[in-house]
Amino acid sequence: MAQLPARRYLVSSSDIPDETRGIYVGADDMLINALNQMNRTSRRYVFLDQARISGFGQLELVTTRKKGEVKPNLYIRGSISQHDSDTVDNSISAGHDSKTGKGIVNSLYRSSRTLSIVSVDLHLVQYPSRQILAGGSVSNSMVVTKRGLNGVVGGVIGDADVAVPIAIERVESQGQAVRNLIELGLIELLGKHAGVPYWQCLGAQGTDARAAEKRERKFVLSGPDIKRMQQQLIALGYMSGPIDGKLTPTTRQAVTRFQVAQNLIANGEPDFDVIERLNRLTSAPVPTARPAAASAPSKATPRAPQAKRSATAPSPKSKSGATAPSAATSPQCVGGQNCDGLYKNLYDFIKDDVEF
């Protein structure tokens, strides 16, 4: 988006209600946050908050505006349009009963797995004509999983009968699913409007949910490599040393400055998100002009490395069947432009669907 001709669009929105009456979330604020996070560098699309009357999915600006008041170029309408609970309900039970009269005499186990579907529809509309742009509608769905394991183990220990109940339940968040769907839908809408190959960003390494979860599991088992992290922080200009493999106060301060620059929770802890972002930023040669180690956080914000993209990649099909603009004809993701920076956080929330 940053390479497009200089043009800024003011975007507003109508309410994004839950038409299913089953998921209670602040979808409007989710959309605003997604827009600001996705587009904080290029500033091509800026959200315009204003007094408005929303009803029946329409946006009507208050007619008592002052003369010369800023108006939006576009607005977004939509809703949480579908919520199907327990569309798949699988369960399996197993148990045993022994006649020995001692030890574990009987047991019963039951494993269950249910799937629900959440969908969000969004539309990009011109203002003031209120005409939905051609191809300016997106619909995405997400499967939400609920798993459970329960049972009881009974037996005889000495002269006493003992029974131990077991209950484990994991429920994925429907509210988080809505947030992910709004983020995804907004990337599609604005990507189509800008004419950039947004699908390359969604298919990049930073948004590969399953691969990211495997790396996170490996990180939890092994822990951070403090010495390597210190080398990366020095290379990016957040600290000057020493490299001793210890989580010293100096190292924690450098981690905090890095977290502030990357919009992460600034707690000074070398968690998975910090290590992932450091690995991504140091995977390419670091520019020679580096910020001073003792400078303030606002002066220590490095630019993300630029990943090379092929300008001859085939043009995938959109959901409507139309051929999306190719990287060869779009200014995005060519000439060293980094697609990953447009969207980074979806993998934090979508987890691999692992069976019991």
Short mmCIF file of C-alpha atoms in Angstrom, two decimals:
data_model
loop_
_atom_site.label_atom_id
_atom_site.label_comp_id
_atom_site.label_asym_id
_atom_site.label_seq_id
_atom_site.Cartn_x
_atom_site.Cartn_y
_atom_site.Cartn_z
CA MET A 1 0.00 0.00 0.00
CA ALA A 2 2.87 2.36 0.77
CA GLN A 3 4.03 2.17 -2.87
CA LEU A 4 0.66 3.21 -4.30
CA PRO A 5 0.10 6.77 -5.55
CA ALA A 6 -0.44 9.18 -2.68
CA ARG A 7 -4.13 8.95 -1.82
CA ARG A 8 -5.73 8.72 1.59
CA TYR A 9 -9.22 7.34 2.12
CA LEU A 10 -11.33 8.24 5.13
CA VAL A 11 -13.29 5.17 6.25
CA SER A 12 -16.22 5.02 8.65
CA SER A 13 -18.55 2.17 9.56
CA SER A 14 -22.06 1.35 10.56
CA ASP A 15 -22.71 -0.93 13.50
CA ILE A 16 -21.57 -4.52 13.08
CA PRO A 17 -24.30 -6.29 15.03
CA ASP A 18 -24.63 -9.92 16.01
CA GLU A 19 -27.63 -11.00 13.98
CA THR A 20 -27.44 -14.47 15.55
CA ARG A 21 -27.98 -13.08 19.08
CA GLY A 22 -25.48 -15.61 20.39
CA ILE A 23 -22.08 -13.87 20.52
CA TYR A 24 -21.72 -10.66 22.52
CA VAL A 25 -18.61 -8.77 21.41
CA GLY A 26 -17.64 -5.21 20.49
CA ALA A 27 -17.27 -5.90 16.78
CA ASP A 28 -17.20 -2.18 15.88
CA ASP A 29 -14.10 -1.56 18.00
CA MET A 30 -12.51 -4.75 16.68
CA LEU A 31 -12.83 -3.34 13.16
CA ILE A 32 -11.28 0.00 14.14
CA ASN A 33 -8.37 -1.71 15.88
CA ALA A 34 -7.80 -4.03 12.92
CA LEU A 35 -7.75 -1.08 10.50
CA ASN A 36 -5.24 0.85 12.59
CA GLN A 37 -2.94 -2.13 13.12
CA MET A 38 -2.97 -3.28 9.50
CA ASN A 39 -2.33 0.12 8.04
CA ARG A 40 -0.28 1.96 10.67
CA THR A 41 2.70 2.48 8.31
CA SER A 42 1.09 3.43 4.98
CA ARG A 43 -1.86 5.36 6.47
CA ARG A 44 -3.80 4.80 3.26
CA TYR A 45 -7.07 4.11 5.09
CA VAL A 46 -7.84 6.22 8.16
CA PHE A 47 -10.89 5.59 10.32
CA LEU A 48 -13.17 8.60 10.67
CA ASP A 49 -15.22 8.53 13.85
CA GLN A 50 -18.27 10.74 13.80
CA ALA A 51 -21.81 11.17 15.10
CA ARG A 52 -24.09 8.89 13.14
CA ILE A 53 -27.42 7.15 13.19
CA SER A 54 -27.22 3.44 12.40
CA GLY A 55 -30.26 1.39 11.61
CA PHE A 56 -31.18 -1.52 9.38
CA GLY A 57 -27.53 -1.86 8.40
CA GLN A 58 -27.42 1.65 6.92
CA LEU A 59 -25.14 4.52 7.84
CA GLU A 60 -26.74 7.94 8.02
CA LEU A 61 -24.59 10.89 8.99
CA VAL A 62 -26.22 13.39 11.28
CA THR A 63 -27.71 16.14 9.13
CA THR A 64 -26.81 18.95 11.54
CA ARG A 65 -23.16 18.92 10.55
CA LYS A 66 -21.18 22.08 10.58
CA LYS A 67 -20.25 23.48 7.21
CA GLY A 68 -16.99 22.05 5.95
CA GLU A 69 -17.02 19.07 8.31
CA VAL A 70 -14.98 16.14 7.05
CA LYS A 71 -16.96 13.33 5.40
CA PRO A 72 -15.88 9.73 4.77
CA ASN A 73 -15.01 8.43 1.31
CA LEU A 74 -16.03 4.89 2.21
CA TYR A 75 -17.80 3.07 4.95
CA ILE A 76 -18.03 -0.54 6.03
CA ARG A 77 -21.18 -2.35 7.01
CA GLY A 78 -21.65 -5.96 8.00
CA SER A 79 -22.64 -8.34 10.75
CA ILE A 80 -21.93 -11.57 12.56
CA SER A 81 -24.20 -13.38 10.14
CA GLN A 82 -24.05 -17.04 11.16
CA HIS A 83 -23.54 -19.04 14.33
CA ASP A 84 -24.28 -22.75 14.12
CA SER A 85 -23.68 -24.54 17.40
CA ASP A 86 -22.63 -28.19 17.65
CA THR A 87 -22.75 -28.86 13.92
CA VAL A 88 -20.56 -31.92 14.57
CA ASP A 89 -20.85 -33.86 17.82
CA ASN A 90 -18.58 -36.88 18.21
CA SER A 91 -18.02 -38.94 21.35
CA ILE A 92 -16.44 -42.23 22.28
CA SER A 93 -16.61 -44.16 25.55
CA ALA A 94 -14.52 -46.96 26.98
CA GLY A 95 -14.35 -48.74 30.31
CA HIS A 96 -13.59 -51.93 32.14
CA ASP A 97 -14.90 -53.89 35.11
CA SER A 98 -12.67 -56.28 37.01
CA LYS A 99 -13.81 -59.03 39.43
CA THR A 100 -10.54 -59.13 41.33
CA GLY A 101 -11.86 -57.17 44.29
CA LYS A 102 -8.62 -55.20 44.74
CA GLY A 103 -6.65 -52.53 42.93
CA ILE A 104 -8.44 -50.68 40.13
CA VAL A 105 -11.74 -52.51 39.92
CA ASN A 106 -13.56 -50.44 37.30
CA SER A 107 -13.15 -47.36 35.12
CA LEU A 108 -15.13 -45.44 32.54
CA TYR A 109 -13.82 -42.82 30.08
CA ARG A 110 -15.64 -40.60 27.61
CA SER A 111 -14.02 -38.34 25.03
CA SER A 112 -16.15 -35.77 23.18
CA ARG A 113 -15.57 -33.24 20.41
CA THR A 114 -18.08 -30.71 19.05
CA LEU A 115 -17.67 -28.18 16.25
CA SER A 116 -19.49 -24.87 15.77
CA ILE A 117 -19.33 -22.40 12.89
CA VAL A 118 -19.08 -18.60 13.14
CA SER A 119 -19.35 -16.37 10.04
CA VAL A 120 -18.82 -12.63 9.48
CA ASP A 121 -19.94 -10.73 6.35
CA LEU A 122 -18.48 -7.30 5.52
CA HIS A 123 -19.21 -4.86 2.67
CA LEU A 124 -17.34 -1.81 1.41
CA VAL A 125 -19.70 1.03 0.46
CA GLN A 126 -19.15 4.38 -1.25
CA TYR A 127 -20.30 7.54 0.49
CA PRO A 128 -22.55 9.42 -0.10
CA SER A 129 -23.97 7.30 -2.96
CA ARG A 130 -24.26 4.23 -0.65
CA GLN A 131 -23.40 1.95 -3.54
CA ILE A 132 -21.59 -1.23 -2.59
CA LEU A 133 -18.40 -1.42 -4.62
CA ALA A 134 -18.20 -4.15 -7.24
CA GLY A 135 -16.59 -7.13 -5.56
CA GLY A 136 -16.63 -5.23 -2.28
CA SER A 137 -18.24 -7.98 -0.21
CA VAL A 138 -16.48 -10.72 1.73
CA SER A 139 -17.72 -13.61 3.83
CA ASN A 140 -15.47 -15.77 6.00
CA SER A 141 -16.23 -18.58 8.42
CA MET A 142 -14.28 -20.20 11.22
CA VAL A 143 -14.75 -23.54 12.94
CA VAL A 144 -14.72 -23.33 16.75
CA THR A 145 -13.84 -26.53 18.61
CA LYS A 146 -14.89 -27.78 22.01
CA ARG A 147 -13.19 -30.89 23.39
CA GLY A 148 -13.81 -32.79 26.57
CA LEU A 149 -12.49 -35.80 28.43
CA ASN A 150 -14.25 -37.12 31.52
CA GLY A 151 -14.54 -40.34 33.41
CA VAL A 152 -14.15 -42.10 36.73
CA VAL A 153 -11.69 -44.62 38.11
CA GLY A 154 -12.74 -46.80 41.06
CA GLY A 155 -10.93 -49.40 43.07
CA VAL A 156 -10.07 -50.85 46.45
CA ILE A 157 -7.04 -49.68 48.45
CA GLY A 158 -6.66 -51.71 51.58
CA ASP A 159 -10.13 -51.88 53.12
CA ALA A 160 -11.37 -48.62 51.49
CA ASP A 161 -13.28 -48.07 48.27
CA VAL A 162 -11.80 -45.18 46.27
CA ALA A 163 -13.31 -43.38 43.27
CA VAL A 164 -11.47 -40.64 41.34
CA PRO A 165 -13.47 -38.48 38.86
CA ILE A 166 -11.68 -36.99 35.83
CA ALA A 167 -12.93 -33.98 33.85
CA ILE A 168 -10.94 -31.97 31.28
CA GLU A 169 -12.60 -29.52 28.90
CA ARG A 170 -11.10 -27.16 26.32
CA VAL A 171 -13.31 -24.54 24.69
CA GLU A 172 -12.04 -22.24 21.96
CA SER A 173 -13.19 -18.63 22.09
CA GLN A 174 -16.05 -17.62 19.81
CA GLY A 175 -15.32 -13.97 20.51
CA GLN A 176 -11.73 -14.41 19.36
CA ALA A 177 -13.02 -16.15 16.24
CA VAL A 178 -15.09 -13.03 15.46
CA ARG A 179 -12.01 -10.81 15.89
CA ASN A 180 -9.99 -13.01 13.53
CA LEU A 181 -12.79 -12.99 10.96
CA ILE A 182 -13.11 -9.19 11.08
CA GLU A 183 -9.35 -8.81 10.63
CA LEU A 184 -9.35 -11.25 7.75
CA GLY A 185 -12.36 -9.64 6.09
CA LEU A 186 -10.87 -6.16 6.39
CA ILE A 187 -7.63 -7.28 4.75
CA GLU A 188 -9.63 -8.72 1.87
CA LEU A 189 -11.83 -5.63 1.45
CA LEU A 190 -9.06 -3.05 1.52
CA GLY A 191 -6.69 -5.30 -0.40
CA LYS A 192 -9.21 -5.54 -3.23
CA HIS A 193 -9.92 -1.82 -3.12
CA ALA A 194 -6.21 -0.93 -3.22
CA GLY A 195 -5.49 -3.52 -5.91
CA VAL A 196 -2.65 -5.16 -3.98
CA PRO A 197 -1.99 -8.93 -3.74
CA TYR A 198 -3.19 -9.26 -0.15
CA TRP A 199 -3.38 -13.07 -0.45
CA GLN A 200 0.42 -13.23 -0.40
CA CYS A 201 0.39 -11.64 3.04
CA LEU A 202 -2.18 -14.15 4.31
CA GLY A 203 -0.08 -17.03 2.96
CA ALA A 204 3.22 -15.78 4.39
CA GLN A 205 5.21 -17.57 7.08
CA GLY A 206 4.08 -15.14 9.76
CA THR A 207 0.44 -16.17 9.33
CA ASP A 208 0.96 -19.95 9.07
CA ALA A 209 -0.95 -20.98 12.19
CA ARG A 210 0.08 -24.62 12.34
CA ALA A 211 3.77 -23.98 11.70
CA ALA A 212 3.73 -21.21 14.33
CA GLU A 213 2.15 -23.50 16.91
CA LYS A 214 4.83 -26.13 16.33
CA ARG A 215 7.52 -23.48 16.85
CA GLU A 216 5.76 -22.28 20.00
CA ARG A 217 5.64 -25.81 21.44
CA LYS A 218 9.34 -26.22 20.72
CA PHE A 219 10.04 -22.87 22.37
CA VAL A 220 8.10 -23.83 25.52
CA LEU A 221 10.12 -27.04 25.83
CA SER A 222 13.54 -25.52 25.19
CA GLY A 223 13.17 -21.94 26.42
CA PRO A 224 14.80 -18.83 24.89
CA ASP A 225 18.44 -18.72 23.79
CA ILE A 226 19.43 -15.61 25.74
CA LYS A 227 22.87 -15.30 24.12
CA ARG A 228 21.43 -15.38 20.61
CA MET A 229 18.69 -12.95 21.63
CA GLN A 230 21.34 -10.52 22.92
CA GLN A 231 23.20 -10.77 19.61
CA GLN A 232 19.99 -9.96 17.74
CA LEU A 233 19.18 -7.00 19.99
CA ILE A 234 22.68 -5.62 19.44
CA ALA A 235 22.40 -6.11 15.67
CA LEU A 236 19.11 -4.14 15.69
CA GLY A 237 20.54 -1.40 17.89
CA TYR A 238 18.60 -1.99 21.10
CA MET A 239 21.62 -2.70 23.31
CA SER A 240 25.41 -2.54 23.14
CA GLY A 241 26.35 -5.59 25.20
CA PRO A 242 27.68 -7.60 26.85
CA ILE A 243 26.73 -10.96 25.33
CA ASP A 244 26.82 -13.14 28.44
CA GLY A 245 23.70 -15.33 28.07
CA LYS A 246 22.18 -13.83 31.24
CA LEU A 247 18.85 -12.04 31.55
CA THR A 248 20.39 -8.95 33.15
CA PRO A 249 18.53 -5.67 33.81
CA THR A 250 20.24 -4.21 30.73
CA THR A 251 18.95 -7.07 28.61
CA ARG A 252 15.44 -6.71 30.02
CA GLN A 253 15.44 -2.98 29.21
CA ALA A 254 16.50 -3.76 25.65
CA VAL A 255 13.73 -6.35 25.35
CA THR A 256 11.22 -3.79 26.67
CA ARG A 257 12.30 -1.19 24.10
CA PHE A 258 11.98 -3.80 21.38
CA GLN A 259 8.50 -4.78 22.59
CA VAL A 260 7.37 -1.13 22.57
CA ALA A 261 8.63 -0.69 19.00
CA GLN A 262 6.86 -3.88 17.87
CA ASN A 263 3.54 -3.16 19.64
CA LEU A 264 3.96 -6.11 21.99
CA ILE A 265 3.25 -6.19 25.73
CA ALA A 266 6.23 -4.33 27.19
CA ASN A 267 7.09 -6.57 30.17
CA GLY A 268 10.77 -7.26 29.44
CA GLU A 269 10.18 -11.01 29.18
CA PRO A 270 11.79 -12.92 26.28
CA ASP A 271 8.61 -14.79 25.38
CA PHE A 272 7.70 -16.55 22.14
CA ASP A 273 6.43 -13.40 20.41
CA VAL A 274 9.68 -11.55 21.13
CA ILE A 275 11.85 -14.38 19.80
CA GLU A 276 9.66 -14.83 16.71
CA ARG A 277 9.82 -11.13 15.88
CA LEU A 278 13.59 -10.99 16.46
CA ASN A 279 14.13 -14.00 14.20
CA ARG A 280 12.03 -12.39 11.49
CA LEU A 281 13.78 -9.02 11.66
CA THR A 282 17.29 -10.49 11.70
CA SER A 283 16.72 -13.01 8.91
CA ALA A 284 17.95 -10.41 6.41
CA PRO A 285 21.05 -8.14 6.60
CA VAL A 286 20.54 -5.30 9.08
CA PRO A 287 20.95 -1.75 7.69
CA THR A 288 24.21 -0.04 8.64
CA ALA A 289 22.42 2.96 10.16
CA ARG A 290 21.42 1.69 13.58
CA PRO A 291 19.81 3.56 16.48
CA ALA A 292 21.92 4.18 19.54
CA ALA A 293 21.50 1.68 22.40
CA ALA A 294 20.79 4.39 24.95
CA SER A 295 18.23 6.26 22.90
CA ALA A 296 14.56 6.50 23.77
CA PRO A 297 12.13 3.88 22.48
CA SER A 298 10.73 6.26 19.88
CA LYS A 299 14.20 6.59 18.34
CA ALA A 300 14.94 2.89 18.46
CA THR A 301 12.30 1.66 16.07
CA PRO A 302 14.02 -0.36 13.33
CA ARG A 303 12.43 -0.98 10.00
CA ALA A 304 11.38 -4.52 9.21
CA PRO A 305 13.64 -6.38 6.73
CA GLN A 306 12.37 -6.45 3.20
CA ALA A 307 11.51 -9.85 1.86
CA LYS A 308 11.86 -10.44 -1.87
CA ARG A 309 8.71 -11.41 -3.69
CA SER A 310 8.41 -12.93 -7.13
CA ALA A 311 6.86 -10.68 -9.74
CA THR A 312 5.89 -13.62 -11.92
CA ALA A 313 3.78 -15.59 -9.48
CA PRO A 314 0.48 -16.85 -10.95
CA SER A 315 -2.64 -14.89 -10.13
CA PRO A 316 -4.91 -16.86 -7.79
CA LYS A 317 -8.67 -16.83 -8.13
CA SER A 318 -10.81 -14.81 -5.80
CA LYS A 319 -13.89 -16.26 -4.10
CA SER A 320 -16.08 -14.88 -6.84
CA GLY A 321 -13.99 -16.67 -9.49
CA ALA A 322 -12.41 -13.50 -10.89
CA THR A 323 -8.67 -13.41 -11.35
CA ALA A 324 -7.03 -11.30 -8.65
CA PRO A 325 -4.42 -8.71 -9.70
CA SER A 326 -1.02 -10.25 -10.17
CA ALA A 327 2.17 -9.22 -8.42
CA ALA A 328 3.55 -8.21 -11.83
CA THR A 329 0.90 -5.51 -12.25
CA SER A 330 0.62 -4.47 -8.61
CA PRO A 331 3.14 -2.25 -6.80
CA GLN A 332 2.76 -4.35 -3.65
CA CYS A 333 5.16 -7.18 -2.74
CA VAL A 334 7.61 -6.37 -5.52
CA GLY A 335 10.90 -4.57 -5.49
CA GLY A 336 11.76 -5.90 -2.05
CA GLN A 337 8.47 -4.89 -0.37
CA ASN A 338 7.75 -6.91 2.78
CA CYS A 339 4.24 -8.41 2.75
CA ASP A 340 4.59 -9.88 6.24
CA GLY A 341 4.44 -6.50 7.91
CA LEU A 342 0.82 -5.92 6.89
CA TYR A 343 -0.54 -8.72 8.98
CA LYS A 344 1.27 -10.55 11.74
CA ASN A 345 -0.97 -11.63 14.55
CA LEU A 346 -3.56 -14.03 13.20
CA TYR A 347 -1.42 -17.08 13.98
CA ASP A 348 -1.34 -16.16 17.66
CA PHE A 349 -4.98 -17.13 17.96
CA ILE A 350 -5.72 -19.85 15.41
CA LYS A 351 -4.45 -23.15 16.78
CA ASP A 352 -4.03 -26.50 15.11
CA ASP A 353 -7.08 -28.76 15.49
CA VAL A 354 -5.46 -31.73 17.23
CA GLU A 355 -7.54 -34.84 17.92
CA PHE A 356 -7.54 -36.58 21.27
#
